[in-house]
Amino acid sequence: MIKLGDCMLVNFKQMLNAARKEKRAIPHFNINNLEWTKYILEECEKLQEPVILGVSESASKYMGGFHTIVGFVKGLIKDLNITIPVCLHLDHGKTFEICKKAIDAGFSSVMIDASKLELTENIKLTKKVVDYAHKHNVTVEAEIGYIGEQKEKMPDRAIATVEDCLNLYEQTGIDALAPALGNLHGFYEREPNLNFERMKEISSSIFIPLVLHGGSGIPDKQIKKAIQYGINKINVNTELQSAWTQAIRKYIENNQEEYDPRKIIGSGEKAIKKVVLEKIKIFNTSQEENHENN
Ligand code: 13P
């Protein structure tokens, strides 16, 4: 009998703190279905790399809900004999209720994204989530400034201030912080222009790992520099989506008669694993190499 209780999910504290000491970044890969999750876990196990599986609110609805996700992630850990630390993390939870729901279902980590609110309201909501999460040994990431999509720019909040970061950090007890630094979700329309100076100032002022959202399409050189400047968790979704879709589109074009969904969906496996491998290689760039890239 499968005892899913034995399949531990861990919060991100230990993995991110180790990454902070070693100047590297832990990958946060968003999952959108069972197959992706399997491919990501298999590749990370092969590389012996801890991983954060990110689930957005909309992806959780698409996959059936938080309990379904906890069930299949734990099932995969058991059935695939996964030994690396795996953190199951709610990505961009917008309310206390949604974070609580994920925690109660068994998620080991949550992000409360109150970045659209004024600072005092952001602090209030974030603190409420931290108080609940920490009672359950669940880690909390918060956002400050506003990391949006290409189309919905908020210029006044595109870059977080050190003062706001300090206030949020000191008044809430969060475990990781995602400051807006000119990064955006989705592919960038032009070369991203990250504010490295601010990144450096923030990371030398607050003593928790920093998170870089919108990790797709940022040139390797900038990723390495960001790690050198204090980023320890990098979120990737769009590049996985794009690679998977391109592979499937090609498979269908070349196999017009095929109707077995396992073959069609499974034809994206190599593409997902390739992105995972490439990202992990860059995120693990050593400190020495980072210096060369400055
Ligand atoms: P991308 O889709 O741009 O990779 O961003 C992912 C992300 O930041 C999820 O929180």
Tab-separated table of C-alpha atoms and ligand atoms in Angstrom:
chain	number	residue	atom	x	y	z
A	1	MET	CA	0.000	0.000	0.000
A	2	ILE	CA	1.308	3.473	-0.819
A	3	LYS	CA	1.735	5.505	2.339
A	4	LEU	CA	1.674	9.017	0.989
A	5	GLY	CA	2.276	10.415	4.468
A	6	ASP	CA	5.828	9.075	4.151
A	7	CYS	CA	6.483	11.172	1.064
A	8	MET	CA	7.733	14.355	2.607
A	9	LEU	CA	7.412	17.733	1.056
A	10	VAL	CA	9.783	20.267	2.581
A	11	ASN	CA	9.543	24.006	2.957
A	12	PHE	CA	12.177	26.085	1.153
A	13	LYS	CA	14.081	27.333	4.200
A	14	GLN	CA	16.974	24.899	4.187
A	15	MET	CA	17.444	24.795	0.414
A	16	LEU	CA	17.337	28.575	-0.002
A	17	ASN	CA	19.595	29.269	2.958
A	18	ALA	CA	22.158	26.805	1.589
A	19	ALA	CA	21.883	28.465	-1.829
A	20	ARG	CA	22.402	31.867	-0.197
A	21	LYS	CA	25.608	30.681	1.451
A	22	GLU	CA	26.867	29.071	-1.753
A	23	LYS	CA	25.847	31.923	-4.080
A	24	ARG	CA	23.597	29.905	-6.348
A	25	ALA	CA	19.860	29.755	-7.050
A	26	ILE	CA	17.248	27.073	-6.496
A	27	PRO	CA	14.930	26.549	-9.472
A	28	HIS	CA	11.234	27.242	-9.059
A	29	PHE	CA	9.512	25.536	-11.982
A	30	ASN	CA	5.796	26.134	-12.427
A	31	ILE	CA	3.768	23.001	-13.001
A	32	ASN	CA	0.702	22.881	-15.204
A	33	ASN	CA	-0.127	19.195	-15.310
A	34	LEU	CA	0.882	15.747	-14.067
A	35	GLU	CA	3.255	15.063	-16.957
A	36	TRP	CA	5.317	18.225	-16.454
A	37	THR	CA	5.620	17.446	-12.771
A	38	LYS	CA	6.902	13.965	-13.550
A	39	TYR	CA	9.463	15.244	-16.074
A	40	ILE	CA	10.713	17.972	-13.720
A	41	LEU	CA	11.046	15.570	-10.800
A	42	GLU	CA	12.850	12.978	-12.933
A	43	GLU	CA	15.335	15.480	-14.303
A	44	CYS	CA	16.008	17.102	-10.913
A	45	GLU	CA	16.481	13.659	-9.349
A	46	LYS	CA	18.957	12.756	-12.109
A	47	LEU	CA	20.878	15.955	-11.370
A	48	GLN	CA	20.395	15.574	-7.585
A	49	GLU	CA	19.032	19.119	-7.470
A	50	PRO	CA	16.452	20.287	-4.893
A	51	VAL	CA	13.417	21.805	-6.574
A	52	ILE	CA	10.504	24.114	-5.865
A	53	LEU	CA	7.326	23.214	-7.753
A	54	GLY	CA	5.294	26.396	-8.196
A	55	VAL	CA	1.506	26.307	-8.609
A	56	SER	CA	-0.415	29.436	-9.547
A	57	GLU	CA	-4.020	29.863	-8.452
A	58	SER	CA	-5.237	29.388	-12.014
A	59	ALA	CA	-3.060	26.289	-12.527
A	60	SER	CA	-4.422	24.827	-9.292
A	61	LYS	CA	-7.983	25.270	-10.555
A	62	TYR	CA	-7.006	23.755	-13.907
A	63	MET	CA	-5.510	20.676	-12.205
A	64	GLY	CA	-8.543	20.107	-9.972
A	65	GLY	CA	-7.477	21.827	-6.750
A	66	PHE	CA	-4.859	21.808	-4.010
A	67	HIS	CA	-5.666	18.330	-2.655
A	68	THR	CA	-5.334	16.784	-6.099
A	69	ILE	CA	-1.949	18.422	-6.570
A	70	VAL	CA	-0.607	17.404	-3.149
A	71	GLY	CA	-1.822	13.858	-3.878
A	72	PHE	CA	-0.149	13.459	-7.245
A	73	VAL	CA	3.090	15.206	-6.241
A	74	LYS	CA	3.441	12.910	-3.221
A	75	GLY	CA	2.456	9.927	-5.367
A	76	LEU	CA	5.152	10.748	-7.920
A	77	ILE	CA	7.771	11.168	-5.174
A	78	LYS	CA	6.861	7.695	-3.914
A	79	ASP	CA	6.486	5.891	-7.242
A	80	LEU	CA	9.543	7.446	-8.894
A	81	ASN	CA	11.717	7.007	-5.772
A	82	ILE	CA	12.523	10.703	-5.653
A	83	THR	CA	15.134	11.413	-2.971
A	84	ILE	CA	15.877	15.118	-3.540
A	85	PRO	CA	14.138	17.768	-1.382
A	86	VAL	CA	10.878	18.846	-3.054
A	87	CYS	CA	9.015	21.985	-2.013
A	88	LEU	CA	5.414	22.469	-3.162
A	89	HIS	CA	4.781	26.188	-3.303
A	90	LEU	CA	1.692	28.305	-4.000
A	91	ASP	CA	2.732	30.956	-6.525
A	92	HIS	CA	1.138	34.450	-6.268
A	93	GLY	CA	-1.570	33.652	-3.721
A	94	LYS	CA	-3.637	36.840	-3.599
A	95	THR	CA	-5.648	36.355	-0.383
A	96	PHE	CA	-5.236	34.906	3.108
A	97	GLU	CA	-8.010	32.405	2.332
A	98	ILE	CA	-6.261	30.956	-0.727
A	99	CYS	CA	-2.945	30.647	1.166
A	100	LYS	CA	-4.731	28.936	4.076
A	101	LYS	CA	-6.451	26.552	1.675
A	102	ALA	CA	-3.109	25.542	0.130
A	103	ILE	CA	-1.500	25.108	3.578
A	104	ASP	CA	-4.426	23.063	4.881
A	105	ALA	CA	-4.220	20.802	1.824
A	106	GLY	CA	-0.522	20.104	2.497
A	107	PHE	CA	1.504	22.665	0.504
A	108	SER	CA	4.876	23.194	2.171
A	109	SER	CA	5.277	26.821	1.094
A	110	VAL	CA	3.187	29.778	-0.068
A	111	MET	CA	3.639	33.145	-1.701
A	112	ILE	CA	1.337	35.913	-0.570
A	113	ASP	CA	1.290	38.487	-3.320
A	114	ALA	CA	-0.234	41.641	-1.872
A	115	SER	CA	1.933	43.843	-4.080
A	116	LYS	CA	-1.015	45.647	-5.660
A	117	LEU	CA	-2.020	46.948	-2.198
A	118	GLU	CA	-0.547	49.941	-0.412
A	119	LEU	CA	2.456	49.078	1.783
A	120	THR	CA	0.588	49.103	5.114
A	121	GLU	CA	-2.081	46.787	3.691
A	122	ASN	CA	0.578	44.560	2.109
A	123	ILE	CA	2.312	44.274	5.504
A	124	LYS	CA	-0.961	43.521	7.324
A	125	LEU	CA	-2.009	40.750	4.940
A	126	THR	CA	1.484	39.273	4.643
A	127	LYS	CA	1.839	39.147	8.441
A	128	LYS	CA	-1.491	37.336	8.771
A	129	VAL	CA	-0.300	34.690	6.291
A	130	VAL	CA	3.113	34.377	8.006
A	131	ASP	CA	1.480	33.841	11.419
A	132	TYR	CA	-0.685	31.025	10.071
A	133	ALA	CA	1.977	29.476	7.833
A	134	HIS	CA	4.730	29.358	10.440
A	135	LYS	CA	2.456	27.503	12.847
A	136	HIS	CA	2.354	24.784	10.183
A	137	ASN	CA	6.074	24.828	9.340
A	138	VAL	CA	5.264	26.411	5.977
A	139	THR	CA	7.542	29.076	4.490
A	140	VAL	CA	6.291	32.379	3.080
A	141	GLU	CA	7.477	34.472	0.142
A	142	ALA	CA	6.120	38.007	-0.276
A	143	GLU	CA	6.247	40.555	-3.091
A	144	ILE	CA	6.994	44.251	-2.999
A	145	GLY	CA	6.830	46.688	-5.866
A	146	TYR	CA	4.804	45.089	-8.642
A	147	ILE	CA	5.965	42.351	-11.008
A	148	GLY	CA	3.317	42.337	-13.703
A	149	GLU	CA	2.919	41.197	-17.270
A	150	GLN	CA	4.302	42.997	-20.313
A	151	LYS	CA	0.945	44.622	-21.043
A	152	GLU	CA	0.079	45.922	-17.545
A	153	LYS	CA	3.030	48.044	-16.541
A	154	MET	CA	2.880	49.995	-13.254
A	155	PRO	CA	5.838	52.364	-13.689
A	156	ASP	CA	5.511	53.806	-10.172
A	157	ARG	CA	5.976	50.332	-8.696
A	158	ALA	CA	8.314	48.727	-11.253
A	159	ILE	CA	11.292	49.014	-8.885
A	160	ALA	CA	10.956	48.267	-5.157
A	161	THR	CA	12.599	50.660	-2.704
A	162	VAL	CA	15.024	49.479	-0.012
A	163	GLU	CA	12.910	51.200	2.620
A	164	ASP	CA	9.716	49.356	1.602
A	165	CYS	CA	11.608	46.038	1.487
A	166	LEU	CA	12.992	46.642	4.974
A	167	ASN	CA	9.574	47.557	6.345
A	168	LEU	CA	7.930	44.486	4.873
A	169	TYR	CA	10.737	42.186	6.035
A	170	GLU	CA	10.992	43.574	9.585
A	171	GLN	CA	7.280	43.760	10.246
A	172	THR	CA	6.232	40.373	8.915
A	173	GLY	CA	8.947	37.736	9.454
A	174	ILE	CA	8.772	36.474	5.840
A	175	ASP	CA	11.242	33.799	4.695
A	176	ALA	CA	11.954	35.150	1.191
A	177	LEU	CA	11.243	38.346	-0.700
A	178	ALA	CA	10.461	38.999	-4.354
A	179	PRO	CA	11.186	42.676	-5.044
A	180	ALA	CA	10.178	44.207	-8.369
A	181	LEU	CA	13.418	45.097	-10.155
A	182	GLY	CA	12.265	45.707	-13.711
A	183	ASN	CA	11.482	41.998	-14.222
A	184	LEU	CA	8.184	40.903	-15.808
A	185	HIS	CA	6.271	37.659	-16.396
A	186	GLY	CA	6.212	36.205	-19.918
A	187	PHE	CA	8.747	36.719	-22.688
A	188	TYR	CA	10.367	40.156	-22.692
A	189	GLU	CA	9.569	42.442	-25.634
A	190	ARG	CA	13.124	43.764	-25.510
A	191	GLU	CA	16.252	42.897	-23.504
A	192	PRO	CA	15.284	43.027	-19.823
A	193	ASN	CA	16.705	45.912	-17.882
A	194	LEU	CA	17.088	44.676	-14.308
A	195	ASN	CA	18.088	47.175	-11.662
A	196	PHE	CA	21.195	45.432	-10.303
A	197	GLU	CA	22.230	48.284	-8.057
A	198	ARG	CA	18.905	48.137	-6.225
A	199	MET	CA	19.148	44.349	-6.078
A	200	LYS	CA	22.524	44.660	-4.378
A	201	GLU	CA	21.290	47.311	-1.931
A	202	ILE	CA	18.265	45.227	-0.978
A	203	SER	CA	20.211	42.008	-0.510
A	204	SER	CA	22.783	43.707	1.686
A	205	SER	CA	20.033	45.272	3.832
A	206	ILE	CA	17.768	42.315	4.488
A	207	PHE	CA	18.988	38.907	5.513
A	208	ILE	CA	16.662	36.541	3.729
A	209	PRO	CA	16.912	35.043	0.226
A	210	LEU	CA	15.668	37.147	-2.682
A	211	VAL	CA	13.492	35.778	-5.465
A	212	LEU	CA	13.581	36.652	-9.161
A	213	HIS	CA	10.229	36.249	-10.915
A	214	GLY	CA	9.882	36.279	-14.674
A	215	GLY	CA	12.966	34.091	-15.121
A	216	SER	CA	12.093	33.224	-18.749
A	217	GLY	CA	14.015	35.056	-21.427
A	218	ILE	CA	16.532	36.750	-19.132
A	219	PRO	CA	19.962	36.340	-20.748
A	220	ASP	CA	22.307	33.915	-18.937
A	221	LYS	CA	24.765	36.688	-18.182
A	222	GLN	CA	22.105	38.695	-16.316
A	223	ILE	CA	20.936	35.584	-14.448
A	224	LYS	CA	24.504	34.944	-13.263
A	225	LYS	CA	24.886	38.557	-12.210
A	226	ALA	CA	21.569	38.417	-10.324
A	227	ILE	CA	22.784	35.358	-8.407
A	228	GLN	CA	25.991	37.175	-7.568
A	229	TYR	CA	23.900	40.121	-6.305
A	230	GLY	CA	21.746	38.094	-3.931
A	231	ILE	CA	19.065	36.182	-5.886
A	232	ASN	CA	18.609	32.613	-4.584
A	233	LYS	CA	15.304	31.490	-6.133
A	234	ILE	CA	14.440	31.938	-9.791
A	235	ASN	CA	10.945	31.318	-11.174
A	236	VAL	CA	10.495	29.827	-14.629
A	237	ASN	CA	7.212	29.097	-16.377
A	238	THR	CA	6.943	30.649	-19.848
A	239	GLU	CA	10.061	28.951	-21.248
A	240	LEU	CA	8.705	25.553	-20.185
A	241	GLN	CA	5.317	26.334	-21.725
A	242	SER	CA	6.856	27.512	-24.961
A	243	ALA	CA	9.296	24.590	-25.323
A	244	TRP	CA	6.590	22.027	-24.548
A	245	THR	CA	4.063	23.553	-26.954
A	246	GLN	CA	6.568	23.798	-29.801
A	247	ALA	CA	7.520	20.131	-29.369
A	248	ILE	CA	3.893	19.008	-29.324
A	249	ARG	CA	2.956	21.151	-32.292
A	250	LYS	CA	5.787	19.595	-34.287
A	251	TYR	CA	4.806	16.072	-33.213
A	252	ILE	CA	1.193	16.583	-34.276
A	253	GLU	CA	2.230	18.068	-37.627
A	254	ASN	CA	4.428	15.029	-38.276
A	255	ASN	CA	1.964	12.464	-36.904
A	256	GLN	CA	-1.424	13.593	-38.190
A	257	GLU	CA	-3.006	10.163	-37.655
A	258	GLU	CA	-1.923	9.779	-34.022
A	259	TYR	CA	-4.685	9.982	-31.432
A	260	ASP	CA	-3.115	8.402	-28.311
A	261	PRO	CA	-2.914	11.308	-25.819
A	262	ARG	CA	0.022	9.656	-24.043
A	263	LYS	CA	2.082	9.872	-27.216
A	264	ILE	CA	0.945	13.394	-28.021
A	265	ILE	CA	1.410	14.865	-24.534
A	266	GLY	CA	4.502	12.745	-23.914
A	267	SER	CA	6.193	14.152	-27.015
A	268	GLY	CA	6.934	17.259	-24.924
A	269	GLU	CA	9.060	15.342	-22.398
A	270	LYS	CA	12.483	15.988	-23.931
A	271	ALA	CA	11.728	19.688	-24.385
A	272	ILE	CA	10.759	20.125	-20.724
A	273	LYS	CA	13.787	18.192	-19.499
A	274	LYS	CA	16.106	20.235	-21.728
A	275	VAL	CA	14.869	23.526	-20.232
A	276	VAL	CA	15.174	22.115	-16.706
A	277	LEU	CA	18.756	20.970	-17.332
A	278	GLU	CA	19.822	24.250	-18.946
A	279	LYS	CA	18.333	26.377	-16.157
A	280	ILE	CA	19.887	24.286	-13.408
A	281	LYS	CA	23.311	24.546	-15.045
A	282	ILE	CA	23.070	28.341	-15.096
A	283	PHE	CA	21.580	28.612	-11.608
A	284	ASN	CA	24.455	26.563	-10.205
A	285	THR	CA	27.144	28.790	-11.628
A	286	SER	CA	29.894	28.939	-9.047
A	287	GLN	CA	30.987	32.105	-7.299
A	288	GLU	CA	34.301	32.128	-9.196
A	289	GLU	CA	32.537	31.982	-12.536
A	290	ASN	CA	30.184	34.743	-11.380
A	291	HIS	CA	33.094	37.058	-10.742
A	292	GLU	CA	34.278	36.523	-14.288
A	293	ASN	CA	30.873	37.611	-15.510
A	294	ASN	CA	30.759	40.894	-13.637
B	1	13P	P1	7.952	33.435	-16.422
B	1	13P	O1	6.658	32.849	-16.899
B	1	13P	O2	8.279	34.715	-17.063
B	1	13P	O3	9.052	32.450	-16.496
B	1	13P	O4	7.758	33.778	-14.879
B	1	13P	C1	7.403	32.771	-13.999
B	1	13P	C2	7.124	33.338	-12.665
B	1	13P	O5	7.695	34.325	-12.247
B	1	13P	C3	6.147	32.632	-11.839
B	1	13P	O6	5.938	33.259	-10.629
